[in-house]
């Protein structure tokens, strides 16, 4: 079946612009995660949804970062007034829920802020 | 918070060689996953292995949860095995998020 998909795959923004990154999880997956991966490092947690409820947003680096999942399926990560330090790959992951905890990742969106 | 350490950080192999990658973690975990990040950045699931041993073709993995480590074995390496291998764990307090190690960068030469 289809995996996790993300769009756009690449985004170039000028400093100060707002961007929106989309994630389509695997159909039926209850849990959705956003991670940020800087060059040469492992992914780092940003935020977590269970259905439409955002249960953990402890990893969001500033109040310029906002995520939503209004119908418990597609999610959008929005970054306002982008800064150069926001340049990274943004990864989305989903998992089925229940007792099975394996997470499956999308291909990521590479954001470059000039 | 939980610490995840991977070794070695870098590894160069000749095609056909075998290797062992290690992941140490500092606290009890619910979940442990091994990933291969290919040159295009895609994280590919290799193993979901909070404990025990699993095998998939030329790859196998063992997690000894009581001693807080996991090993990934690659046998008869191929050039397509090149990339970064990540270990990631989920803490026992059900915080759900995965904590990643810094990865092992593998280059397999023909």
PDB file of C-alpha atoms in Angstrom:
ATOM      1  CA  UNK A   1       0.000   0.000   0.000  1.00  0.00           C
ATOM      2  CA  UNK A   2       0.943   3.657  -0.169  1.00  0.00           C
ATOM      3  CA  UNK A   3       3.466   4.952   2.303  1.00  0.00           C
ATOM      4  CA  UNK A   4       3.722   8.340   3.970  1.00  0.00           C
ATOM      5  CA  UNK A   5       3.881  11.150   1.443  1.00  0.00           C
ATOM      6  CA  UNK A   6       5.074  14.711   1.871  1.00  0.00           C
ATOM      7  CA  UNK A   7       4.884  17.826  -0.262  1.00  0.00           C
ATOM      8  CA  UNK A   8       6.623  19.778  -1.499  1.00  0.00           C
ATOM      9  CA  UNK A   9       9.812  17.726  -1.631  1.00  0.00           C
ATOM     10  CA  UNK A  10      11.906  20.888  -1.879  1.00  0.00           C
ATOM     11  CA  UNK A  11      11.123  24.423  -0.786  1.00  0.00           C
ATOM     12  CA  UNK A  12      13.234  27.536  -1.082  1.00  0.00           C
ATOM     13  CA  UNK A  13      12.064  30.526   0.915  1.00  0.00           C
ATOM     14  CA  UNK A  14      13.386  33.999   1.432  1.00  0.00           C
ATOM     15  CA  UNK A  15      14.029  34.964   5.017  1.00  0.00           C
ATOM     16  CA  UNK A  16      10.829  36.280   6.549  1.00  0.00           C
ATOM     17  CA  UNK A  17       8.448  34.299   4.331  1.00  0.00           C
ATOM     18  CA  UNK A  18       5.857  31.884   5.706  1.00  0.00           C
ATOM     19  CA  UNK A  19       5.925  28.249   4.534  1.00  0.00           C
ATOM     20  CA  UNK A  20       3.512  25.328   4.824  1.00  0.00           C
ATOM     21  CA  UNK A  21       4.618  21.700   4.609  1.00  0.00           C
ATOM     22  CA  UNK A  22       2.124  18.899   4.067  1.00  0.00           C
ATOM     23  CA  UNK A  23       2.102  15.308   5.282  1.00  0.00           C
ATOM     24  CA  UNK A  24      -0.241  12.513   4.169  1.00  0.00           C
ATOM     25  CA  UNK A  25       0.141   9.611   6.613  1.00  0.00           C
ATOM     26  CA  UNK A  26      -0.523   5.975   5.855  1.00  0.00           C
ATOM     27  CA  UNK A  27      -4.283   5.490   5.657  1.00  0.00           C
ATOM     28  CA  UNK A  28      -5.785   4.565   9.010  1.00  0.00           C
ATOM     29  CA  UNK A  29      -2.721   5.455  11.056  1.00  0.00           C
ATOM     30  CA  UNK A  30      -3.753   7.098  14.297  1.00  0.00           C
ATOM     31  CA  UNK A  31      -0.464   8.700  15.297  1.00  0.00           C
ATOM     32  CA  UNK A  32       1.495  11.303  13.335  1.00  0.00           C
ATOM     33  CA  UNK A  33       4.858  12.843  14.121  1.00  0.00           C
ATOM     34  CA  UNK A  34       6.986  15.672  12.747  1.00  0.00           C
ATOM     35  CA  UNK A  35      10.786  15.611  13.036  1.00  0.00           C
ATOM     36  CA  UNK A  36      13.486  18.046  11.950  1.00  0.00           C
ATOM     37  CA  UNK A  37      16.801  16.808  10.573  1.00  0.00           C
ATOM     38  CA  UNK A  38      19.741  19.191  10.319  1.00  0.00           C
ATOM     39  CA  UNK A  39      22.583  18.360   7.961  1.00  0.00           C
ATOM     40  CA  UNK A  40      24.750  15.535   9.264  1.00  0.00           C
ATOM     41  CA  UNK A  41      22.576  14.815  12.297  1.00  0.00           C
ATOM     42  CA  UNK A  42      19.826  12.452  13.309  1.00  0.00           C
ATOM     43  CA  UNK A  43      16.186  13.543  13.195  1.00  0.00           C
ATOM     44  CA  UNK A  44      14.835  15.406  16.208  1.00  0.00           C
ATOM     45  CA  UNK A  45      11.253  15.317  17.432  1.00  0.00           C
ATOM     46  CA  UNK A  46       9.055  18.363  16.900  1.00  0.00           C
ATOM     47  CA  UNK A  47       5.453  17.389  17.636  1.00  0.00           C
ATOM     48  CA  UNK A  48       3.005  14.473  17.931  1.00  0.00           C
ATOM     49  CA  UNK A  49      -0.685  13.995  17.097  1.00  0.00           C
ATOM     50  CA  UNK A  50      -3.055  11.248  18.088  1.00  0.00           C
ATOM     51  CA  UNK A  51      -5.937  11.589  15.647  1.00  0.00           C
ATOM     52  CA  UNK A  52      -6.641  15.337  15.576  1.00  0.00           C
ATOM     53  CA  UNK A  53      -5.305  16.034  19.075  1.00  0.00           C
ATOM     54  CA  UNK A  54      -1.834  17.508  19.387  1.00  0.00           C
ATOM     55  CA  UNK A  55      -0.580  15.703  22.491  1.00  0.00           C
ATOM     56  CA  UNK A  56       3.037  16.840  22.518  1.00  0.00           C
ATOM     57  CA  UNK A  57       4.571  19.934  20.984  1.00  0.00           C
ATOM     58  CA  UNK A  58       7.581  20.107  23.241  1.00  0.00           C
ATOM     59  CA  UNK A  59      10.056  19.915  20.355  1.00  0.00           C
ATOM     60  CA  UNK A  60       8.824  22.936  18.408  1.00  0.00           C
ATOM     61  CA  UNK A  61      11.787  25.328  18.509  1.00  0.00           C
ATOM     62  CA  UNK A  62       9.813  28.579  18.688  1.00  0.00           C
ATOM     63  CA  UNK A  63       6.333  30.044  18.481  1.00  0.00           C
ATOM     64  CA  UNK A  64       6.955  30.579  14.760  1.00  0.00           C
ATOM     65  CA  UNK A  65       6.324  26.852  14.312  1.00  0.00           C
ATOM     66  CA  UNK A  66       2.742  25.629  14.241  1.00  0.00           C
ATOM     67  CA  UNK A  67       1.282  22.232  13.311  1.00  0.00           C
ATOM     68  CA  UNK A  68      -2.267  21.052  12.796  1.00  0.00           C
ATOM     69  CA  UNK A  69      -4.172  17.909  11.853  1.00  0.00           C
ATOM     70  CA  UNK A  70      -7.794  19.097  11.850  1.00  0.00           C
ATOM     71  CA  UNK A  71      -9.504  15.918  10.607  1.00  0.00           C
ATOM     72  CA  UNK A  72      -7.104  13.392  12.046  1.00  0.00           C
ATOM     73  CA  UNK A  73      -5.516  12.559   8.708  1.00  0.00           C
ATOM     74  CA  UNK A  74      -3.462  15.075   6.702  1.00  0.00           C
ATOM     75  CA  UNK A  75      -1.179  17.338   8.729  1.00  0.00           C
ATOM     76  CA  UNK A  76       0.406  20.687   7.960  1.00  0.00           C
ATOM     77  CA  UNK A  77       3.524  22.123   9.563  1.00  0.00           C
ATOM     78  CA  UNK A  78       3.643  25.891   9.211  1.00  0.00           C
ATOM     79  CA  UNK A  79       6.689  28.047   9.816  1.00  0.00           C
ATOM     80  CA  UNK A  80       6.138  31.776  10.038  1.00  0.00           C
ATOM     81  CA  UNK A  81       8.762  34.421   9.297  1.00  0.00           C
ATOM     82  CA  UNK A  82      11.361  31.841   8.316  1.00  0.00           C
ATOM     83  CA  UNK A  83      14.948  32.271   9.477  1.00  0.00           C
ATOM     84  CA  UNK A  84      18.143  30.779   8.051  1.00  0.00           C
ATOM     85  CA  UNK A  85      18.424  28.430  11.022  1.00  0.00           C
ATOM     86  CA  UNK A  86      15.118  26.844   9.954  1.00  0.00           C
ATOM     87  CA  UNK A  87      16.897  25.308   6.942  1.00  0.00           C
ATOM     88  CA  UNK A  88      16.643  21.549   7.408  1.00  0.00           C
ATOM     89  CA  UNK A  89      14.798  18.466   6.226  1.00  0.00           C
ATOM     90  CA  UNK A  90      11.364  18.115   7.802  1.00  0.00           C
ATOM     91  CA  UNK A  91      10.250  14.507   8.167  1.00  0.00           C
ATOM     92  CA  UNK A  92       6.788  13.222   8.865  1.00  0.00           C
ATOM     93  CA  UNK A  93       6.103   9.782  10.332  1.00  0.00           C
ATOM     94  CA  UNK A  94       2.979   7.817  11.155  1.00  0.00           C
ATOM     95  CA  UNK A  95       2.168   4.663  13.091  1.00  0.00           C
ATOM     96  CA  UNK A  96      -0.926   2.529  13.428  1.00  0.00           C
ATOM     97  CA  UNK A  97      -1.702   3.074  17.097  1.00  0.00           C
ATOM     98  CA  UNK A  98      -2.611   0.510  19.704  1.00  0.00           C
ATOM     99  CA  UNK A  99       0.223  -1.628  20.982  1.00  0.00           C
ATOM    100  CA  UNK A 100       2.212  -1.712  17.739  1.00  0.00           C
ATOM    101  CA  UNK A 101       4.713   1.114  17.912  1.00  0.00           C
ATOM    102  CA  UNK A 102       6.645   1.006  14.630  1.00  0.00           C
ATOM    103  CA  UNK A 103       6.925   4.397  12.938  1.00  0.00           C
ATOM    104  CA  UNK A 104       7.079   4.813   9.154  1.00  0.00           C
ATOM    105  CA  UNK A 105       8.658   7.877   7.604  1.00  0.00           C
ATOM    106  CA  UNK A 106       7.917   9.966   4.554  1.00  0.00           C
ATOM    107  CA  UNK A 107      10.592  11.181   2.116  1.00  0.00           C
ATOM    108  CA  UNK A 108      10.862  14.580   3.816  1.00  0.00           C
ATOM    109  CA  UNK A 109      10.719  18.197   2.684  1.00  0.00           C
ATOM    110  CA  UNK A 110      14.066  19.924   2.292  1.00  0.00           C
ATOM    111  CA  UNK A 111      13.632  23.574   3.301  1.00  0.00           C
ATOM    112  CA  UNK A 112      16.278  26.110   2.365  1.00  0.00           C
ATOM    113  CA  UNK A 113      15.923  29.646   3.711  1.00  0.00           C
ATOM    114  CA  UNK A 114      17.989  32.234   1.899  1.00  0.00           C
TER     115      UNK A 114
ATOM    116  CA  UNK B   1      16.690  12.538  28.854  1.00  0.00           C
ATOM    117  CA  UNK B   2      17.630   9.224  27.307  1.00  0.00           C
ATOM    118  CA  UNK B   3      20.987   9.040  25.518  1.00  0.00           C
ATOM    119  CA  UNK B   4      21.470   7.004  22.341  1.00  0.00           C
ATOM    120  CA  UNK B   5      25.020   6.345  21.222  1.00  0.00           C
ATOM    121  CA  UNK B   6      25.999   4.660  17.984  1.00  0.00           C
ATOM    122  CA  UNK B   7      29.341   3.252  16.987  1.00  0.00           C
ATOM    123  CA  UNK B   8      31.378   3.432  14.914  1.00  0.00           C
ATOM    124  CA  UNK B   9      30.534   6.888  13.546  1.00  0.00           C
ATOM    125  CA  UNK B  10      32.074   6.056  10.171  1.00  0.00           C
ATOM    126  CA  UNK B  11      32.808   2.766   8.470  1.00  0.00           C
ATOM    127  CA  UNK B  12      34.392   1.930   5.114  1.00  0.00           C
ATOM    128  CA  UNK B  13      34.074  -1.598   3.781  1.00  0.00           C
ATOM    129  CA  UNK B  14      35.102  -3.487   0.705  1.00  0.00           C
ATOM    130  CA  UNK B  15      32.180  -5.105  -1.094  1.00  0.00           C
ATOM    131  CA  UNK B  16      31.535  -8.546   0.348  1.00  0.00           C
ATOM    132  CA  UNK B  17      32.766  -7.761   3.852  1.00  0.00           C
ATOM    133  CA  UNK B  18      30.704  -8.175   7.020  1.00  0.00           C
ATOM    134  CA  UNK B  19      30.126  -5.530   9.688  1.00  0.00           C
ATOM    135  CA  UNK B  20      28.507  -4.943  13.072  1.00  0.00           C
ATOM    136  CA  UNK B  21      26.968  -1.638  14.111  1.00  0.00           C
ATOM    137  CA  UNK B  22      26.207  -0.949  17.747  1.00  0.00           C
ATOM    138  CA  UNK B  23      23.591   1.146  19.535  1.00  0.00           C
ATOM    139  CA  UNK B  24      23.755   1.804  23.294  1.00  0.00           C
ATOM    140  CA  UNK B  25      20.907   3.490  25.159  1.00  0.00           C
ATOM    141  CA  UNK B  26      20.801   4.831  28.678  1.00  0.00           C
ATOM    142  CA  UNK B  27      17.278   3.930  29.866  1.00  0.00           C
ATOM    143  CA  UNK B  28      14.536   1.333  29.460  1.00  0.00           C
ATOM    144  CA  UNK B  29      12.710   1.484  26.146  1.00  0.00           C
ATOM    145  CA  UNK B  30       9.369   0.468  24.651  1.00  0.00           C
ATOM    146  CA  UNK B  31      10.527   0.469  21.105  1.00  0.00           C
ATOM    147  CA  UNK B  32      13.768   0.310  19.156  1.00  0.00           C
ATOM    148  CA  UNK B  33      14.033   0.720  15.416  1.00  0.00           C
ATOM    149  CA  UNK B  34      16.909   0.529  12.946  1.00  0.00           C
ATOM    150  CA  UNK B  35      16.741   2.660   9.818  1.00  0.00           C
ATOM    151  CA  UNK B  36      18.827   3.049   6.688  1.00  0.00           C
ATOM    152  CA  UNK B  37      18.860   6.567   5.274  1.00  0.00           C
ATOM    153  CA  UNK B  38      19.658   6.342   1.601  1.00  0.00           C
ATOM    154  CA  UNK B  39      21.503   9.047  -0.371  1.00  0.00           C
ATOM    155  CA  UNK B  40      18.147  10.653  -1.272  1.00  0.00           C
ATOM    156  CA  UNK B  41      17.315  11.099   2.395  1.00  0.00           C
ATOM    157  CA  UNK B  42      14.581   8.480   2.703  1.00  0.00           C
ATOM    158  CA  UNK B  43      14.504   6.667   6.034  1.00  0.00           C
ATOM    159  CA  UNK B  44      13.919   2.995   5.294  1.00  0.00           C
ATOM    160  CA  UNK B  45      12.689   0.755   8.092  1.00  0.00           C
ATOM    161  CA  UNK B  46      15.058  -2.137   8.664  1.00  0.00           C
ATOM    162  CA  UNK B  47      13.927  -3.594  11.973  1.00  0.00           C
ATOM    163  CA  UNK B  48      11.383  -2.956  14.697  1.00  0.00           C
ATOM    164  CA  UNK B  49      13.156  -4.780  17.517  1.00  0.00           C
ATOM    165  CA  UNK B  50      12.526  -3.764  21.150  1.00  0.00           C
ATOM    166  CA  UNK B  51      13.997  -7.129  22.184  1.00  0.00           C
ATOM    167  CA  UNK B  52      15.228 -10.388  20.711  1.00  0.00           C
ATOM    168  CA  UNK B  53      16.714 -11.244  17.344  1.00  0.00           C
ATOM    169  CA  UNK B  54      15.380 -10.798  13.816  1.00  0.00           C
ATOM    170  CA  UNK B  55      16.772 -11.539  10.388  1.00  0.00           C
ATOM    171  CA  UNK B  56      15.911 -10.166   6.981  1.00  0.00           C
ATOM    172  CA  UNK B  57      18.101 -11.441   4.159  1.00  0.00           C
ATOM    173  CA  UNK B  58      21.673 -10.259   4.648  1.00  0.00           C
ATOM    174  CA  UNK B  59      20.714  -8.132   7.636  1.00  0.00           C
ATOM    175  CA  UNK B  60      20.019  -9.201  11.168  1.00  0.00           C
ATOM    176  CA  UNK B  61      19.585  -7.406  14.465  1.00  0.00           C
ATOM    177  CA  UNK B  62      19.711  -8.276  18.131  1.00  0.00           C
ATOM    178  CA  UNK B  63      18.478  -6.180  21.047  1.00  0.00           C
ATOM    179  CA  UNK B  64      19.410  -7.055  24.625  1.00  0.00           C
ATOM    180  CA  UNK B  65      17.018  -4.779  26.462  1.00  0.00           C
ATOM    181  CA  UNK B  66      18.267  -5.686  29.945  1.00  0.00           C
ATOM    182  CA  UNK B  67      21.785  -4.582  28.982  1.00  0.00           C
ATOM    183  CA  UNK B  68      20.547  -1.603  26.939  1.00  0.00           C
ATOM    184  CA  UNK B  69      22.156  -2.249  23.603  1.00  0.00           C
ATOM    185  CA  UNK B  70      21.296  -3.361  20.106  1.00  0.00           C
ATOM    186  CA  UNK B  71      23.457  -4.677  17.272  1.00  0.00           C
ATOM    187  CA  UNK B  72      22.883  -4.554  13.527  1.00  0.00           C
ATOM    188  CA  UNK B  73      24.763  -7.102  11.431  1.00  0.00           C
ATOM    189  CA  UNK B  74      25.364  -6.618   7.725  1.00  0.00           C
ATOM    190  CA  UNK B  75      26.774  -9.617   5.890  1.00  0.00           C
ATOM    191  CA  UNK B  76      28.230  -9.755   2.374  1.00  0.00           C
ATOM    192  CA  UNK B  77      27.917  -5.978   2.029  1.00  0.00           C
ATOM    193  CA  UNK B  78      26.972  -4.419  -1.297  1.00  0.00           C
ATOM    194  CA  UNK B  79      27.521  -0.916  -2.640  1.00  0.00           C
ATOM    195  CA  UNK B  80      23.787  -0.281  -2.268  1.00  0.00           C
ATOM    196  CA  UNK B  81      24.200  -0.708   1.505  1.00  0.00           C
ATOM    197  CA  UNK B  82      26.013   2.641   1.597  1.00  0.00           C
ATOM    198  CA  UNK B  83      24.321   5.405   3.529  1.00  0.00           C
ATOM    199  CA  UNK B  84      23.642   6.291   7.138  1.00  0.00           C
ATOM    200  CA  UNK B  85      22.270   3.775   9.632  1.00  0.00           C
ATOM    201  CA  UNK B  86      20.248   5.160  12.527  1.00  0.00           C
ATOM    202  CA  UNK B  87      19.125   3.548  15.724  1.00  0.00           C
ATOM    203  CA  UNK B  88      16.104   5.175  17.399  1.00  0.00           C
ATOM    204  CA  UNK B  89      14.390   4.404  20.691  1.00  0.00           C
ATOM    205  CA  UNK B  90      11.126   5.243  22.401  1.00  0.00           C
ATOM    206  CA  UNK B  91      11.353   5.685  26.166  1.00  0.00           C
ATOM    207  CA  UNK B  92       9.434   3.376  28.505  1.00  0.00           C
ATOM    208  CA  UNK B  93       7.310   6.284  29.804  1.00  0.00           C
ATOM    209  CA  UNK B  94       5.280   6.094  26.575  1.00  0.00           C
ATOM    210  CA  UNK B  95       6.274   9.500  25.357  1.00  0.00           C
ATOM    211  CA  UNK B  96       5.894   8.046  21.831  1.00  0.00           C
ATOM    212  CA  UNK B  97       8.592  10.138  20.226  1.00  0.00           C
ATOM    213  CA  UNK B  98      11.672   8.447  18.822  1.00  0.00           C
ATOM    214  CA  UNK B  99      15.072   9.577  20.056  1.00  0.00           C
ATOM    215  CA  UNK B 100      17.708   9.044  17.384  1.00  0.00           C
ATOM    216  CA  UNK B 101      21.388   8.339  17.675  1.00  0.00           C
ATOM    217  CA  UNK B 102      23.835  10.291  15.571  1.00  0.00           C
ATOM    218  CA  UNK B 103      24.148   7.475  13.059  1.00  0.00           C
ATOM    219  CA  UNK B 104      26.829   5.315  11.477  1.00  0.00           C
ATOM    220  CA  UNK B 105      27.944   6.490   8.048  1.00  0.00           C
ATOM    221  CA  UNK B 106      28.736   3.432   5.901  1.00  0.00           C
ATOM    222  CA  UNK B 107      30.558   3.463   2.589  1.00  0.00           C
ATOM    223  CA  UNK B 108      30.873   0.181   0.692  1.00  0.00           C
ATOM    224  CA  UNK B 109      33.475   0.258  -2.065  1.00  0.00           C
ATOM    225  CA  UNK B 110      33.265  -1.969  -5.150  1.00  0.00           C
TER     226      UNK B 110
END
